[in-house]
C-alpha cells in the first residue's frame, strides 16, 4: 500500500509494504543533492523538509511506550529506585494517544522510534505500531527481543519496520543474566530471535551498552554479529538514572573505555570547523521530540532532568504542549554556548543546549570539565 | 528507479545504526555537522 502525504509542501509517497521505501519528487531529490544532502539519510530528508519552512516541525519522535521492563539491568537509566520497588504500570495507552498521533501525522510526523522500558511488553504495542505504520510513518523499534512471539514476527513481516535495534547484553548466559538482572531469557534464545527476524526479512541491528558487567563478552558479541551478518554498534557511555542516581560505578576502567572508544569511533583528525556552538542547532531544535511513558513532552530524551523543558500532554490537547515546547526552544535557539571556545573538537563535541540551560538555571556550575574531556578524547583518538 | 508518471524516484531509507543507545546522542541528529567526525 502506498500512502501519499504532503509534508510541509513536499509530496512524499510511503510504501508501507517496505520498511523504509519512499517516493520523493525528482525535483526535491536533485535539490537535496545540490545542497549536499543524502536523499537516503533520514536526518538529511528531515533537514531538507525543515529548511523549506525553518520553523519547528514535529517530523521525528521517540515514543517511550512504557517504563516497565522484564529485565532489571542495574545500570539502566530507567531502572530508578522507584521502579526497583515495584513493577511500574505507567503506559501510553492507545486510546489516550490516538488523537495525539493523528495531530502529529497531520503536522508531518515521518519517522518514529518506539521504545520503553521494553516496548514489546506494552499490551497495545501491535495496535500502536500498525496504526503509525498504516498512516505512513517510518518506524524503528528498540527491544530486548525477550517478548518476540511468532505472532509478532508475522506483524513485522506484514508491516515491516525500517529496523529493529535489539540490545545484546552479553554472549555467555552467565554474563547475560548478570547484566540483565534476570535468568529466564537466555543469550542463546536472544540470538535465535535475532536470526528469526533476519531470516524473515526483517532488518535487525544489534547494539551493546558496554559496562563492568559485560565487557568480557564484547569481542564474542562482535564476532557473532559479524559471522551472522548482523550490523552491530556499541557504546561505553553510561548515563545517570531518571531520578539522578550516579551509575559511574558501572563504567569500565579507563584503559578499556579507551579501547572501546577507539573501536567505536576509529581515529579522527582535528576538525576543520572551529566555531562556537549554539543552542538547538540540532534535530531537537528543528524537528525532533520525545514523549515519555507518563505523557511528558520534551525536546529530546536527555532533557529529562530539566523541569522547564518538560510539558505535560493533557488529554486531546497535545498542541498546547508543543506550543509551550516551541516557545521554550525559541527562548534559547541560536544562543551561543557561553563556555564554548570553538575548539578543534567540534566534530565530536556533545556539549549542547542541555549543558548551557543547566548552567543558566543553576543546575550545574558549567561544562568546562566536559570540554576538557572532549579534548582528551580527541587527543587520544588522534594518536 | 524513476516513475515517469509522477516524476518521483524511489528511495530506500538507510538502515544504518541510529547511534541512539538507550539514551544519548546520534551525531547526525545531535551535531550541526552531519558528518560528526572524520573517520
GROMACS .gro file of C-alpha atoms in nm:
model
  422
    1UNK     CA    1   0.000   0.000   0.000
    2UNK     CA    2   0.127   0.348  -0.084
    3UNK     CA    3   0.031   0.637   0.144
    4UNK     CA    4   0.056   0.979  -0.018
    5UNK     CA    5   0.150   1.255   0.222
    6UNK     CA    6   0.207   1.626   0.194
    7UNK     CA    7   0.473   1.723   0.447
    8UNK     CA    8   0.550   2.092   0.452
    9UNK     CA    9   0.455   2.123   0.086
   10UNK     CA   10   0.656   1.822  -0.029
   11UNK     CA   11   0.461   1.529  -0.176
   12UNK     CA   12   0.602   1.211  -0.029
   13UNK     CA   13   0.467   0.863  -0.100
   14UNK     CA   14   0.538   0.599   0.163
   15UNK     CA   15   0.536   0.235   0.050
   16UNK     CA   16   0.411   0.059   0.363
   17UNK     CA   17   0.493  -0.285   0.222
   18UNK     CA   18   0.860  -0.200   0.280
   19UNK     CA   19   1.041  -0.084   0.592
   20UNK     CA   20   1.172   0.242   0.456
   21UNK     CA   21   1.087   0.285   0.089
   22UNK     CA   22   0.961   0.629  -0.005
   23UNK     CA   23   0.895   0.808  -0.332
   24UNK     CA   24   1.025   1.163  -0.342
   25UNK     CA   25   0.970   1.419  -0.619
   26UNK     CA   26   1.267   1.411  -0.854
   27UNK     CA   27   1.300   1.787  -0.825
   28UNK     CA   28   1.342   1.764  -0.447
   29UNK     CA   29   1.592   1.480  -0.472
   30UNK     CA   30   1.801   1.687  -0.711
   31UNK     CA   31   1.781   1.989  -0.479
   32UNK     CA   32   1.890   1.776  -0.186
   33UNK     CA   33   2.193   1.657  -0.379
   34UNK     CA   34   2.283   2.015  -0.474
   35UNK     CA   35   2.262   2.106  -0.103
   36UNK     CA   36   2.497   1.819  -0.017
   37UNK     CA   37   2.224   1.613   0.147
   38UNK     CA   38   2.193   1.239   0.100
   39UNK     CA   39   1.832   1.154  -0.002
   40UNK     CA   40   1.852   0.814   0.165
   41UNK     CA   41   1.956   0.950   0.507
   42UNK     CA   42   1.650   1.010   0.722
   43UNK     CA   43   1.812   1.304   0.906
   44UNK     CA   44   1.904   1.467   0.573
   45UNK     CA   45   1.546   1.419   0.448
   46UNK     CA   46   1.408   1.581   0.764
   47UNK     CA   47   1.657   1.868   0.747
   48UNK     CA   48   1.552   1.926   0.385
   49UNK     CA   49   1.181   1.932   0.478
   50UNK     CA   50   1.253   2.162   0.774
   51UNK     CA   51   1.460   2.401   0.562
   52UNK     CA   52   1.152   2.477   0.350
   53UNK     CA   53   0.992   2.645   0.648
   54UNK     CA   54   1.263   2.700   0.911
   55UNK     CA   55   1.006   2.681   1.187
   56UNK     CA   56   0.975   2.385   1.422
   57UNK     CA   57   0.801   2.082   1.269
   58UNK     CA   58   0.738   1.754   1.456
   59UNK     CA   59   0.892   1.524   1.193
   60UNK     CA   60   1.070   1.278   1.421
   61UNK     CA   61   0.954   1.146   1.754
   62UNK     CA   62   1.064   0.897   2.013
   63UNK     CA   63   0.770   0.732   2.187
   64UNK     CA   64   0.857   0.576   2.522
   65UNK     CA   65   0.552   0.349   2.531
   66UNK     CA   66   0.610   0.217   2.881
   67UNK     CA   67   0.859   0.232   3.166
   68UNK     CA   68   0.826  -0.132   3.265
   69UNK     CA   69   1.074  -0.392   3.156
   70UNK     CA   70   1.117  -0.761   3.235
   71UNK     CA   71   1.492  -0.704   3.255
   72UNK     CA   72   1.641  -0.532   3.556
   73UNK     CA   73   1.973  -0.412   3.421
   74UNK     CA   74   2.139  -0.248   3.723
   75UNK     CA   75   2.298   0.030   3.512
   76UNK     CA   76   1.983   0.127   3.317
   77UNK     CA   77   1.881   0.494   3.335
   78UNK     CA   78   1.514   0.397   3.369
   79UNK     CA   79   1.588   0.146   3.648
   80UNK     CA   80   1.524   0.404   3.918
   81UNK     CA   81   1.476   0.345   4.291
   82UNK     CA   82   1.103   0.382   4.239
   83UNK     CA   83   1.100   0.130   3.954
   84UNK     CA   84   1.302  -0.120   4.154
   85UNK     CA   85   1.044  -0.113   4.430
   86UNK     CA   86   0.753  -0.207   4.211
   87UNK     CA   87   0.672  -0.317   3.859
   88UNK     CA   88   0.553   0.007   3.709
   89UNK     CA   89   0.230   0.013   3.516
   90UNK     CA   90   0.289   0.350   3.359
   91UNK     CA   91   0.195   0.331   2.992
   92UNK     CA   92   0.100   0.541   2.695
   93UNK     CA   93  -0.247   0.396   2.623
   94UNK     CA   94  -0.354   0.381   2.260
   95UNK     CA   95  -0.696   0.531   2.334
   96UNK     CA   96  -0.522   0.821   2.512
   97UNK     CA   97  -0.268   0.895   2.240
   98UNK     CA   98  -0.459   0.809   1.920
   99UNK     CA   99  -0.575   1.168   1.866
  100UNK     CA  100  -0.226   1.293   1.952
  101UNK     CA  101  -0.078   1.062   1.688
  102UNK     CA  102  -0.329   1.195   1.433
  103UNK     CA  103  -0.230   1.551   1.525
  104UNK     CA  104   0.140   1.468   1.485
  105UNK     CA  105   0.087   1.298   1.148
  106UNK     CA  106  -0.116   1.597   1.023
  107UNK     CA  107   0.184   1.813   1.110
  108UNK     CA  108   0.436   1.593   0.938
  109UNK     CA  109   0.546   1.305   1.165
  110UNK     CA  110   0.759   1.099   0.926
  111UNK     CA  111   0.989   0.893   1.147
  112UNK     CA  112   0.920   0.739   1.484
  113UNK     CA  113   1.133   0.537   1.726
  114UNK     CA  114   0.926   0.316   1.955
  115UNK     CA  115   1.099   0.231   2.281
  116UNK     CA  116   1.036   0.164   2.650
  117UNK     CA  117   1.104   0.016   2.909
  118UNK     CA  118   1.053  -0.289   2.692
  119UNK     CA  119   0.820  -0.176   2.414
  120UNK     CA  120   0.709  -0.527   2.316
  121UNK     CA  121   0.563  -0.575   2.666
  122UNK     CA  122   0.313  -0.298   2.603
  123UNK     CA  123  -0.029  -0.468   2.570
  124UNK     CA  124  -0.123  -0.239   2.281
  125UNK     CA  125   0.213  -0.242   2.105
  126UNK     CA  126   0.073  -0.402   1.787
  127UNK     CA  127  -0.221  -0.158   1.770
  128UNK     CA  128   0.002   0.148   1.809
  129UNK     CA  129   0.269   0.012   1.575
  130UNK     CA  130   0.026  -0.081   1.297
  131UNK     CA  131  -0.162   0.246   1.332
  132UNK     CA  132   0.155   0.451   1.283
  133UNK     CA  133   0.275   0.224   1.004
  134UNK     CA  134  -0.055   0.239   0.813
  135UNK     CA  135  -0.058   0.618   0.835
  136UNK     CA  136   0.275   0.633   0.651
  137UNK     CA  137   0.521   0.672   0.937
  138UNK     CA  138   0.864   0.507   0.910
  139UNK     CA  139   0.935   0.315   1.231
  140UNK     CA  140   1.234   0.184   1.425
  141UNK     CA  141   1.168  -0.037   1.729
  142UNK     CA  142   1.411  -0.069   2.021
  143UNK     CA  143   1.376  -0.401   2.205
  144UNK     CA  144   1.549  -0.672   2.407
  145UNK     CA  145   1.354  -0.930   2.195
  146UNK     CA  146   1.259  -1.137   2.501
  147UNK     CA  147   0.892  -1.096   2.421
  148UNK     CA  148   0.918  -1.175   2.050
  149UNK     CA  149   0.643  -1.421   1.953
  150UNK     CA  150   0.558  -1.587   1.623
  151UNK     CA  151   0.257  -1.356   1.601
  152UNK     CA  152   0.483  -1.051   1.637
  153UNK     CA  153   0.718  -1.183   1.370
  154UNK     CA  154   0.415  -1.210   1.139
  155UNK     CA  155   0.316  -0.850   1.225
  156UNK     CA  156   0.667  -0.730   1.138
  157UNK     CA  157   0.672  -0.936   0.819
  158UNK     CA  158   0.343  -0.791   0.701
  159UNK     CA  159   0.419  -0.439   0.826
  160UNK     CA  160   0.798  -0.410   0.811
  161UNK     CA  161   0.975  -0.160   1.033
  162UNK     CA  162   1.272   0.033   0.896
  163UNK     CA  163   1.466  -0.172   1.151
  164UNK     CA  164   1.458  -0.329   1.492
  165UNK     CA  165   1.751  -0.231   1.714
  166UNK     CA  166   1.800  -0.519   1.956
  167UNK     CA  167   2.020  -0.483   2.262
  168UNK     CA  168   2.261  -0.772   2.310
  169UNK     CA  169   2.378  -0.756   2.670
  170UNK     CA  170   2.617  -1.050   2.670
  171UNK     CA  171   2.721  -1.362   2.480
  172UNK     CA  172   2.756  -1.623   2.755
  173UNK     CA  173   2.447  -1.688   2.965
  174UNK     CA  174   2.628  -1.612   3.292
  175UNK     CA  175   2.723  -1.263   3.173
  176UNK     CA  176   2.387  -1.209   3.004
  177UNK     CA  177   2.192  -1.298   3.319
  178UNK     CA  178   2.414  -1.083   3.541
  179UNK     CA  179   2.387  -0.784   3.308
  180UNK     CA  180   2.011  -0.809   3.265
  181UNK     CA  181   1.921  -0.897   3.626
  182UNK     CA  182   1.708  -1.195   3.519
  183UNK     CA  183   1.762  -1.560   3.427
  184UNK     CA  184   1.450  -1.664   3.238
  185UNK     CA  185   1.559  -1.547   2.893
  186UNK     CA  186   1.899  -1.667   2.775
  187UNK     CA  187   2.163  -1.520   2.547
  188UNK     CA  188   2.117  -1.821   2.318
  189UNK     CA  189   1.745  -1.750   2.288
  190UNK     CA  190   1.821  -1.383   2.216
  191UNK     CA  191   2.050  -1.482   1.930
  192UNK     CA  192   1.786  -1.722   1.796
  193UNK     CA  193   1.533  -1.439   1.795
  194UNK     CA  194   1.774  -1.208   1.608
  195UNK     CA  195   1.819  -1.476   1.342
  196UNK     CA  196   1.443  -1.542   1.328
  197UNK     CA  197   1.387  -1.174   1.245
  198UNK     CA  198   1.669  -1.173   0.993
  199UNK     CA  199   1.553  -1.495   0.825
  200UNK     CA  200   1.206  -1.348   0.789
  201UNK     CA  201   1.342  -1.049   0.601
  202UNK     CA  202   1.309  -0.804   0.891
  203UNK     CA  203   1.603  -0.567   0.929
  204UNK     CA  204   1.763  -0.612   1.268
  205UNK     CA  205   2.063  -0.437   1.418
  206UNK     CA  206   2.233  -0.533   1.743
  207UNK     CA  207   2.385  -0.295   1.996
  208UNK     CA  208   2.554  -0.323   2.335
  209UNK     CA  209   2.592  -0.080   2.620
  210UNK     CA  210   2.935  -0.191   2.741
  211UNK     CA  211   2.998  -0.177   3.116
  212UNK     CA  212   3.172  -0.352   3.404
  213UNK     CA  213   2.926  -0.642   3.389
  214UNK     CA  214   2.965  -0.743   3.025
  215UNK     CA  215   3.285  -0.602   2.874
  216UNK     CA  216   3.442  -0.951   2.880
  217UNK     CA  217   3.191  -1.061   2.615
  218UNK     CA  218   3.238  -0.766   2.380
  219UNK     CA  219   3.462  -0.940   2.127
  220UNK     CA  220   3.249  -1.256   2.129
  221UNK     CA  221   2.937  -1.050   2.062
  222UNK     CA  222   3.105  -0.856   1.784
  223UNK     CA  223   3.238  -1.176   1.628
  224UNK     CA  224   2.895  -1.340   1.635
  225UNK     CA  225   2.729  -1.035   1.475
  226UNK     CA  226   2.994  -1.026   1.202
  227UNK     CA  227   2.959  -1.400   1.138
  228UNK     CA  228   2.581  -1.369   1.131
  229UNK     CA  229   2.592  -1.064   0.905
  230UNK     CA  230   2.400  -0.857   1.158
  231UNK     CA  231   2.505  -0.489   1.179
  232UNK     CA  232   2.641  -0.407   1.522
  233UNK     CA  233   2.728  -0.099   1.723
  234UNK     CA  234   2.819  -0.032   2.083
  235UNK     CA  235   2.894   0.236   2.334
  236UNK     CA  236   3.095   0.268   2.651
  237UNK     CA  237   2.877   0.553   2.777
  238UNK     CA  238   2.676   0.517   3.098
  239UNK     CA  239   2.405   0.762   3.197
  240UNK     CA  240   2.266   0.863   3.534
  241UNK     CA  241   1.916   0.737   3.614
  242UNK     CA  242   1.595   0.935   3.571
  243UNK     CA  243   1.598   1.005   3.945
  244UNK     CA  244   1.958   1.127   3.941
  245UNK     CA  245   2.143   0.819   4.070
  246UNK     CA  246   2.502   0.815   3.952
  247UNK     CA  247   2.586   0.499   3.756
  248UNK     CA  248   2.960   0.571   3.720
  249UNK     CA  249   3.037   0.252   3.912
  250UNK     CA  250   2.935   0.054   3.603
  251UNK     CA  251   3.185   0.234   3.383
  252UNK     CA  252   3.476   0.018   3.275
  253UNK     CA  253   3.828   0.131   3.363
  254UNK     CA  254   3.993   0.397   3.150
  255UNK     CA  255   4.204   0.154   2.953
  256UNK     CA  256   3.901  -0.048   2.843
  257UNK     CA  257   3.698   0.268   2.780
  258UNK     CA  258   3.967   0.400   2.551
  259UNK     CA  259   3.985   0.069   2.367
  260UNK     CA  260   3.608   0.062   2.317
  261UNK     CA  261   3.604   0.428   2.217
  262UNK     CA  262   3.875   0.368   1.960
  263UNK     CA  263   3.691   0.066   1.822
  264UNK     CA  264   3.370   0.272   1.802
  265UNK     CA  265   3.499   0.596   1.659
  266UNK     CA  266   3.823   0.499   1.491
  267UNK     CA  267   4.096   0.754   1.451
  268UNK     CA  268   3.997   1.109   1.372
  269UNK     CA  269   4.167   1.424   1.265
  270UNK     CA  270   4.105   1.761   1.415
  271UNK     CA  271   3.800   1.937   1.282
  272UNK     CA  272   3.832   2.190   1.005
  273UNK     CA  273   3.525   2.356   1.156
  274UNK     CA  274   3.611   2.564   1.460
  275UNK     CA  275   3.319   2.775   1.559
  276UNK     CA  276   3.122   2.846   1.874
  277UNK     CA  277   2.839   2.601   1.925
  278UNK     CA  278   2.484   2.730   1.954
  279UNK     CA  279   2.181   2.600   2.139
  280UNK     CA  280   1.932   2.390   1.945
  281UNK     CA  281   2.120   2.375   1.617
  282UNK     CA  282   2.047   2.000   1.650
  283UNK     CA  283   1.745   1.798   1.536
  284UNK     CA  284   1.562   1.876   1.861
  285UNK     CA  285   1.557   2.246   1.773
  286UNK     CA  286   1.411   2.178   1.431
  287UNK     CA  287   1.203   1.862   1.407
  288UNK     CA  288   1.259   1.622   1.699
  289UNK     CA  289   1.066   1.541   2.013
  290UNK     CA  290   1.038   1.280   2.287
  291UNK     CA  291   0.720   1.166   2.462
  292UNK     CA  292   0.775   0.977   2.787
  293UNK     CA  293   0.564   0.693   2.931
  294UNK     CA  294   0.398   0.945   3.165
  295UNK     CA  295   0.285   1.179   2.886
  296UNK     CA  296   0.561   1.435   2.921
  297UNK     CA  297   0.684   1.607   2.607
  298UNK     CA  298   1.044   1.724   2.585
  299UNK     CA  299   1.279   1.828   2.300
  300UNK     CA  300   1.486   1.510   2.336
  301UNK     CA  301   1.518   1.233   2.591
  302UNK     CA  302   1.821   1.391   2.760
  303UNK     CA  303   1.612   1.685   2.888
  304UNK     CA  304   1.451   1.458   3.149
  305UNK     CA  305   1.600   1.642   3.448
  306UNK     CA  306   1.532   1.999   3.332
  307UNK     CA  307   1.189   2.077   3.470
  308UNK     CA  308   1.123   2.376   3.248
  309UNK     CA  309   1.183   2.160   2.937
  310UNK     CA  310   0.909   1.907   3.021
  311UNK     CA  311   0.550   1.971   2.921
  312UNK     CA  312   0.253   1.759   3.027
  313UNK     CA  313   0.040   1.643   2.735
  314UNK     CA  314  -0.315   1.693   2.854
  315UNK     CA  315  -0.586   1.474   2.702
  316UNK     CA  316  -0.670   1.584   2.346
  317UNK     CA  317  -0.454   1.892   2.384
  318UNK     CA  318  -0.114   1.796   2.251
  319UNK     CA  319  -0.100   2.124   2.058
  320UNK     CA  320  -0.068   2.318   2.385
  321UNK     CA  321   0.232   2.110   2.496
  322UNK     CA  322   0.402   2.157   2.159
  323UNK     CA  323   0.329   2.529   2.164
  324UNK     CA  324   0.494   2.554   2.508
  325UNK     CA  325   0.790   2.346   2.395
  326UNK     CA  326   0.839   2.558   2.084
  327UNK     CA  327   0.840   2.873   2.300
  328UNK     CA  328   1.096   2.710   2.527
  329UNK     CA  329   1.319   2.615   2.232
  330UNK     CA  330   1.290   2.961   2.076
  331UNK     CA  331   1.394   3.117   2.407
  332UNK     CA  332   1.736   2.955   2.367
  333UNK     CA  333   1.765   2.885   1.994
  334UNK     CA  334   2.090   3.015   1.841
  335UNK     CA  335   2.217   3.129   2.182
  336UNK     CA  336   2.593   3.074   2.184
  337UNK     CA  337   2.722   2.824   2.439
  338UNK     CA  338   2.893   3.059   2.682
  339UNK     CA  339   3.178   2.821   2.779
  340UNK     CA  340   3.246   2.711   2.420
  341UNK     CA  341   3.581   2.824   2.284
  342UNK     CA  342   3.517   2.699   1.931
  343UNK     CA  343   3.790   2.438   1.954
  344UNK     CA  344   3.903   2.167   1.719
  345UNK     CA  345   3.692   1.903   1.896
  346UNK     CA  346   3.383   2.049   1.725
  347UNK     CA  347   3.311   1.734   1.524
  348UNK     CA  348   3.292   1.506   1.827
  349UNK     CA  349   3.152   1.757   2.075
  350UNK     CA  350   2.830   1.658   2.250
  351UNK     CA  351   2.805   1.969   2.468
  352UNK     CA  352   2.469   2.121   2.382
  353UNK     CA  353   2.174   2.333   2.493
  354UNK     CA  354   2.120   2.100   2.790
  355UNK     CA  355   2.456   2.200   2.939
  356UNK     CA  356   2.401   2.569   2.874
  357UNK     CA  357   2.048   2.569   3.021
  358UNK     CA  358   2.166   2.380   3.330
  359UNK     CA  359   2.436   2.642   3.374
  360UNK     CA  360   2.190   2.928   3.331
  361UNK     CA  361   1.932   2.786   3.574
  362UNK     CA  362   2.195   2.692   3.831
  363UNK     CA  363   2.163   2.314   3.797
  364UNK     CA  364   2.532   2.294   3.715
  365UNK     CA  365   2.838   2.512   3.751
  366UNK     CA  366   2.922   2.495   3.381
  367UNK     CA  367   3.073   2.241   3.149
  368UNK     CA  368   3.440   2.326   3.113
  369UNK     CA  369   3.522   1.978   3.252
  370UNK     CA  370   3.313   1.822   2.976
  371UNK     CA  371   3.502   2.032   2.721
  372UNK     CA  372   3.831   1.915   2.868
  373UNK     CA  373   3.717   1.552   2.834
  374UNK     CA  374   3.632   1.617   2.468
  375UNK     CA  375   3.985   1.741   2.409
  376UNK     CA  376   4.127   1.438   2.592
  377UNK     CA  377   3.921   1.211   2.366
  378UNK     CA  378   4.035   1.400   2.058
  379UNK     CA  379   4.398   1.381   2.162
  380UNK     CA  380   4.366   1.008   2.234
  381UNK     CA  381   4.195   0.932   1.902
  382UNK     CA  382   4.446   1.139   1.709
  383UNK     CA  383   4.734   0.922   1.824
  384UNK     CA  384   1.409   0.392  -1.032
  385UNK     CA  385   1.221   0.683  -1.185
  386UNK     CA  386   0.845   0.683  -1.204
  387UNK     CA  387   0.768   0.876  -1.524
  388UNK     CA  388   0.404   0.949  -1.435
  389UNK     CA  389   0.466   1.120  -1.103
  390UNK     CA  390   0.823   1.232  -1.156
  391UNK     CA  391   0.916   1.073  -0.828
  392UNK     CA  392   1.201   0.845  -0.751
  393UNK     CA  393   1.206   0.558  -0.509
  394UNK     CA  394   1.447   0.594  -0.220
  395UNK     CA  395   1.528   0.323   0.033
  396UNK     CA  396   1.596   0.498   0.362
  397UNK     CA  397   1.927   0.392   0.514
  398UNK     CA  398   1.902   0.137   0.793
  399UNK     CA  399   2.240   0.218   0.943
  400UNK     CA  400   2.253   0.223   1.324
  401UNK     CA  401   2.078   0.518   1.479
  402UNK     CA  402   2.364   0.577   1.720
  403UNK     CA  403   2.095   0.613   1.982
  404UNK     CA  404   2.165   0.366   2.254
  405UNK     CA  405   1.915   0.352   2.535
  406UNK     CA  406   1.995   0.717   2.578
  407UNK     CA  407   2.247   0.962   2.447
  408UNK     CA  408   2.316   1.109   2.112
  409UNK     CA  409   2.336   1.036   1.746
  410UNK     CA  410   2.589   1.256   1.574
  411UNK     CA  411   2.364   1.306   1.272
  412UNK     CA  412   2.085   1.423   1.497
  413UNK     CA  413   2.274   1.599   1.776
  414UNK     CA  414   2.552   1.769   1.584
  415UNK     CA  415   2.507   2.055   1.344
  416UNK     CA  416   2.780   1.900   1.134
  417UNK     CA  417   2.609   1.590   0.990
  418UNK     CA  418   2.938   1.408   0.939
  419UNK     CA  419   3.001   1.407   1.311
  420UNK     CA  420   3.371   1.339   1.273
  421UNK     CA  421   3.633   1.235   1.027
  422UNK     CA  422   3.695   0.868   1.026
   0.00000   0.00000   0.00000
